[in-house]
Amino acid sequence: QKEVEQNSGPLSVPEGAIASLNCTYSDRVSQSFFWYRQYSGKSPELIMSIYSNGDKEDGRFTAQLNKASQYVSLLIRDSQPSDSATYLCAVNRGWGAQKLVFGQGTRLTINP
Amino acid sequence: DAGVIQSPRHEVTEMGQEVTLRCKPISGHDYLFWYRQTMMRGLELLIYFNNNVPIDDSGMPEDRFSAKMPNASFSTLKIQPSEPRDSAVYFCASSLALGWGGTSSNEQFFGPGTRLTVL
């Protein structure tokens, strides 16, 4: 079992709809969770971080964390063509730990 | 701030040649990371430094790979000799220790990457 797993997609969503991206992790001691967005040919950039169970909202993005189920998700509301990218889930082991383990990424396409 | 700077942006070399990738982290950041990204394996951490000291090099694939950080503003990743399977995009990233400078997350800032092709 991979330490961080994501559905590789591609995930295709019509413009204006909600895109839902999922990630599971295997190490129960993981404390910090991140979503990075990577446009084709570019470097990853952080869009959300979450540390506590529940939801965290930032504009059109909502991160959801369920530590009991070892599951983290990212919802993108009112999807725009500019949201088309690969989304990488990343996990680190403990508070303050610096080493991140990345999932394979989910390729998202928003269709106009 | 200029962000993380990497050079060269593209490198094409022949098998057996030495390759040196360079990175300048964001000023003031005390962590530096080297990653490799391929379609097959995704984004993998190779090694990371804290205050110029290597902390974890368990991701370095073999002895052909070496990394150094002689000072807080410069790091190199060297492959000698290079092989076609080393072809990938190599990213450097830097971060500030959690809690310092008002940070609420140990966000890693990535450089633009070096696309390496070994023929």
Short mmCIF file of C-alpha atoms in Angstrom, two decimals:
data_model
loop_
_atom_site.label_atom_id
_atom_site.label_comp_id
_atom_site.label_asym_id
_atom_site.label_seq_id
_atom_site.Cartn_x
_atom_site.Cartn_y
_atom_site.Cartn_z
CA GLN A 1 0.00 0.00 0.00
CA LYS A 2 1.33 3.42 -0.95
CA GLU A 3 1.73 5.88 1.87
CA VAL A 4 -0.45 8.50 0.13
CA GLU A 5 -2.96 7.42 -2.49
CA GLN A 6 -4.97 9.45 -4.95
CA ASN A 7 -7.10 8.57 -7.92
CA SER A 8 -4.91 9.55 -10.86
CA GLY A 9 -7.90 10.53 -12.97
CA PRO A 10 -8.31 12.22 -15.30
CA LEU A 11 -11.30 13.78 -13.61
CA SER A 12 -13.49 15.78 -15.94
CA VAL A 13 -15.94 18.33 -14.50
CA PRO A 14 -18.15 20.85 -16.30
CA GLU A 15 -17.51 24.53 -15.68
CA GLY A 16 -19.44 25.85 -12.69
CA ALA A 17 -19.79 22.43 -11.04
CA ILE A 18 -18.10 21.15 -7.88
CA ALA A 19 -14.88 19.18 -8.34
CA SER A 20 -14.13 16.65 -5.60
CA LEU A 21 -10.62 15.30 -5.14
CA ASN A 22 -9.81 12.55 -2.67
CA CYS A 23 -6.72 11.30 -0.87
CA THR A 24 -6.07 8.54 1.65
CA TYR A 25 -2.97 8.03 3.75
CA SER A 26 -1.63 5.04 5.61
CA ASP A 27 0.37 6.46 8.52
CA ARG A 28 -1.91 7.18 11.48
CA VAL A 29 0.57 9.54 13.12
CA SER A 30 0.31 11.99 10.22
CA GLN A 31 -0.65 15.43 11.49
CA SER A 32 -0.39 17.90 8.63
CA PHE A 33 -2.03 17.69 5.23
CA PHE A 34 -1.57 19.80 2.15
CA TRP A 35 -3.02 20.24 -1.30
CA TYR A 36 -0.71 21.48 -4.02
CA ARG A 37 -1.77 22.49 -7.52
CA GLN A 38 0.57 21.87 -10.44
CA TYR A 39 -0.08 23.28 -13.89
CA SER A 40 1.45 21.40 -16.80
CA GLY A 41 5.14 22.19 -17.07
CA LYS A 42 5.15 24.22 -13.86
CA SER A 43 6.13 23.63 -10.27
CA PRO A 44 3.72 22.69 -7.45
CA GLU A 45 2.16 25.52 -5.47
CA LEU A 46 0.39 25.23 -2.14
CA ILE A 47 -3.33 26.00 -2.18
CA MET A 48 -4.59 24.55 1.12
CA SER A 49 -3.26 23.17 4.36
CA ILE A 50 -5.32 21.47 7.08
CA TYR A 51 -4.39 20.10 10.49
CA SER A 52 -7.63 19.43 12.36
CA ASN A 53 -10.61 17.21 11.65
CA GLY A 54 -13.41 18.95 9.82
CA ASP A 55 -13.61 21.49 7.04
CA LYS A 56 -11.42 24.44 6.17
CA GLU A 57 -12.64 26.92 3.60
CA ASP A 58 -10.65 29.41 1.54
CA GLY A 59 -12.59 31.10 -1.22
CA ARG A 60 -13.81 28.48 -3.66
CA PHE A 61 -11.67 25.77 -2.04
CA THR A 62 -12.65 23.58 0.91
CA ALA A 63 -10.34 21.00 2.46
CA GLN A 64 -11.89 18.24 4.53
CA LEU A 65 -10.01 16.02 6.97
CA ASN A 66 -11.13 12.84 8.71
CA LYS A 67 -8.26 11.38 10.72
CA ALA A 68 -10.27 8.38 11.90
CA SER A 69 -10.80 7.32 8.30
CA GLN A 70 -7.36 8.59 7.23
CA TYR A 71 -8.96 10.58 4.49
CA VAL A 72 -8.51 14.11 3.20
CA SER A 73 -10.38 15.75 0.34
CA LEU A 74 -10.45 18.96 -1.63
CA LEU A 75 -13.62 20.51 -3.00
CA ILE A 76 -13.51 23.19 -5.65
CA ARG A 77 -16.78 25.09 -6.02
CA ASP A 78 -17.81 26.95 -9.16
CA SER A 79 -15.03 25.22 -11.11
CA GLN A 80 -13.29 27.36 -13.71
CA PRO A 81 -11.21 26.31 -16.73
CA SER A 82 -8.22 27.85 -14.94
CA ASP A 83 -8.62 25.16 -12.26
CA SER A 84 -7.54 22.54 -14.80
CA ALA A 85 -4.32 21.15 -13.35
CA THR A 86 -2.91 18.21 -11.43
CA TYR A 87 -3.68 18.30 -7.71
CA LEU A 88 -1.17 16.72 -5.36
CA CYS A 89 -2.02 15.59 -1.87
CA ALA A 90 0.90 15.73 0.60
CA VAL A 91 1.22 14.47 4.14
CA ASN A 92 3.81 14.86 6.87
CA ARG A 93 4.20 12.78 9.93
CA GLY A 94 4.18 15.00 12.93
CA TRP A 95 3.68 18.56 13.98
CA GLY A 96 6.70 20.47 12.79
CA ALA A 97 8.00 17.55 10.75
CA GLN A 98 9.37 18.84 7.50
CA LYS A 99 9.37 15.77 5.27
CA LEU A 100 6.39 15.57 2.94
CA VAL A 101 5.14 12.46 1.16
CA PHE A 102 3.20 13.21 -2.00
CA GLY A 103 0.49 11.25 -3.73
CA GLN A 104 0.68 10.60 -7.45
CA GLY A 105 -1.72 13.46 -8.13
CA THR A 106 -5.16 13.72 -9.74
CA ARG A 107 -5.40 15.36 -13.13
CA LEU A 108 -8.46 17.62 -13.23
CA THR A 109 -9.98 19.03 -16.40
CA ILE A 110 -12.73 21.66 -16.28
CA ASN A 111 -14.79 21.66 -19.46
CA PRO A 112 -16.22 25.02 -20.58
CA ASP B 1 11.53 38.08 -2.86
CA ALA B 2 12.78 36.32 -5.99
CA GLY B 3 11.57 32.89 -4.95
CA VAL B 4 13.56 29.68 -5.25
CA ILE B 5 15.99 29.86 -8.15
CA GLN B 6 17.21 26.81 -10.04
CA SER B 7 19.68 26.41 -12.84
CA PRO B 8 19.88 25.26 -15.49
CA ARG B 9 16.22 25.07 -16.51
CA HIS B 10 16.95 22.42 -19.09
CA GLU B 11 19.87 20.03 -19.35
CA VAL B 12 20.52 17.48 -22.06
CA THR B 13 23.52 15.24 -21.61
CA GLU B 14 24.85 11.89 -22.66
CA MET B 15 24.97 8.80 -20.55
CA GLY B 16 28.06 8.68 -18.38
CA GLN B 17 28.47 12.44 -18.10
CA GLU B 18 28.43 14.34 -14.81
CA VAL B 19 25.43 16.57 -14.21
CA THR B 20 25.25 19.35 -11.61
CA LEU B 21 21.97 21.02 -10.71
CA ARG B 22 21.95 24.21 -8.69
CA CYS B 23 19.52 25.82 -6.29
CA LYS B 24 19.27 29.10 -4.40
CA PRO B 25 16.59 28.95 -1.69
CA ILE B 26 14.45 31.85 -0.52
CA SER B 27 16.50 34.09 1.73
CA GLY B 28 15.93 33.29 5.39
CA HIS B 29 14.50 29.83 4.81
CA ASP B 30 16.30 27.19 6.85
CA TYR B 31 15.06 24.04 5.11
CA LEU B 32 15.99 22.99 1.59
CA PHE B 33 14.58 20.01 -0.27
CA TRP B 34 15.49 18.22 -3.50
CA TYR B 35 12.73 16.33 -5.31
CA ARG B 36 12.54 14.31 -8.50
CA GLN B 37 9.35 14.02 -10.54
CA THR B 38 8.58 11.42 -13.20
CA MET B 39 5.34 10.18 -14.70
CA MET B 40 5.90 6.71 -13.29
CA ARG B 41 6.98 7.56 -9.74
CA GLY B 42 5.45 10.98 -9.17
CA LEU B 43 7.14 13.51 -6.90
CA GLU B 44 9.79 11.89 -4.70
CA LEU B 45 11.87 13.50 -1.98
CA LEU B 46 15.56 12.81 -2.52
CA ILE B 47 17.19 14.66 0.37
CA TYR B 48 16.61 17.62 2.65
CA PHE B 49 18.80 19.96 4.66
CA ASN B 50 18.23 22.00 7.79
CA ASN B 51 20.61 24.91 8.37
CA ASN B 52 22.90 23.47 5.66
CA VAL B 53 23.11 20.04 7.33
CA PRO B 54 21.69 16.98 5.52
CA ILE B 55 18.91 15.53 7.65
CA ASP B 56 17.43 12.75 5.57
CA ASP B 57 18.98 11.34 2.39
CA SER B 58 17.01 8.09 2.38
CA GLY B 59 15.43 9.05 -0.95
CA MET B 60 18.72 9.34 -2.81
CA PRO B 61 18.48 6.45 -5.28
CA GLU B 62 22.10 5.34 -5.33
CA ASP B 63 25.67 6.41 -4.82
CA ARG B 64 25.72 8.14 -8.18
CA PHE B 65 23.68 10.92 -6.55
CA SER B 66 25.17 13.40 -4.11
CA ALA B 67 24.00 16.72 -2.69
CA LYS B 68 25.74 19.50 -0.86
CA MET B 69 24.78 22.75 0.79
CA PRO B 70 27.97 24.72 1.44
CA ASN B 71 26.07 27.77 2.70
CA ALA B 72 22.56 29.01 3.40
CA SER B 73 22.06 30.38 -0.09
CA PHE B 74 23.31 27.60 -2.34
CA SER B 75 22.88 23.87 -2.88
CA THR B 76 23.90 21.43 -5.58
CA LEU B 77 22.65 18.03 -6.66
CA LYS B 78 25.18 16.04 -8.62
CA ILE B 79 24.73 12.88 -10.67
CA GLN B 80 27.88 11.07 -11.69
CA PRO B 81 27.76 9.13 -13.94
CA SER B 82 24.35 9.93 -15.35
CA GLU B 83 22.07 7.27 -16.86
CA PRO B 84 18.98 7.51 -19.10
CA ARG B 85 16.74 6.47 -16.18
CA ASP B 86 17.79 9.65 -14.37
CA SER B 87 15.77 11.66 -16.89
CA ALA B 88 13.20 13.60 -14.89
CA VAL B 89 12.30 17.05 -13.61
CA TYR B 90 14.28 17.93 -10.51
CA PHE B 91 12.75 20.45 -8.13
CA CYS B 92 14.33 22.34 -5.30
CA ALA B 93 12.08 23.70 -2.54
CA SER B 94 12.65 25.68 0.61
CA SER B 95 10.67 26.38 3.75
CA LEU B 96 10.78 28.19 7.07
CA ALA B 97 10.66 26.24 10.32
CA LEU B 98 7.08 25.93 11.58
CA GLY B 99 6.06 28.82 13.80
CA TRP B 100 8.89 31.12 12.78
CA GLY B 101 8.16 34.40 11.06
CA GLY B 102 4.48 34.04 11.77
CA THR B 103 4.12 30.94 9.65
CA SER B 104 1.14 28.77 10.41
CA SER B 105 2.23 25.98 8.13
CA ASN B 106 5.59 24.68 7.00
CA GLU B 107 4.75 25.51 3.41
CA GLN B 108 7.36 24.43 0.93
CA PHE B 109 8.02 26.85 -1.91
CA PHE B 110 9.15 25.15 -5.10
CA GLY B 111 11.57 26.41 -7.71
CA PRO B 112 10.78 26.18 -11.43
CA GLY B 113 12.61 22.87 -11.78
CA THR B 114 15.36 21.53 -14.01
CA ARG B 115 14.28 19.22 -16.81
CA LEU B 116 17.06 16.68 -17.23
CA THR B 117 17.34 14.45 -20.27
CA VAL B 118 20.06 11.81 -20.37
CA LEU B 119 20.54 10.29 -23.81
#
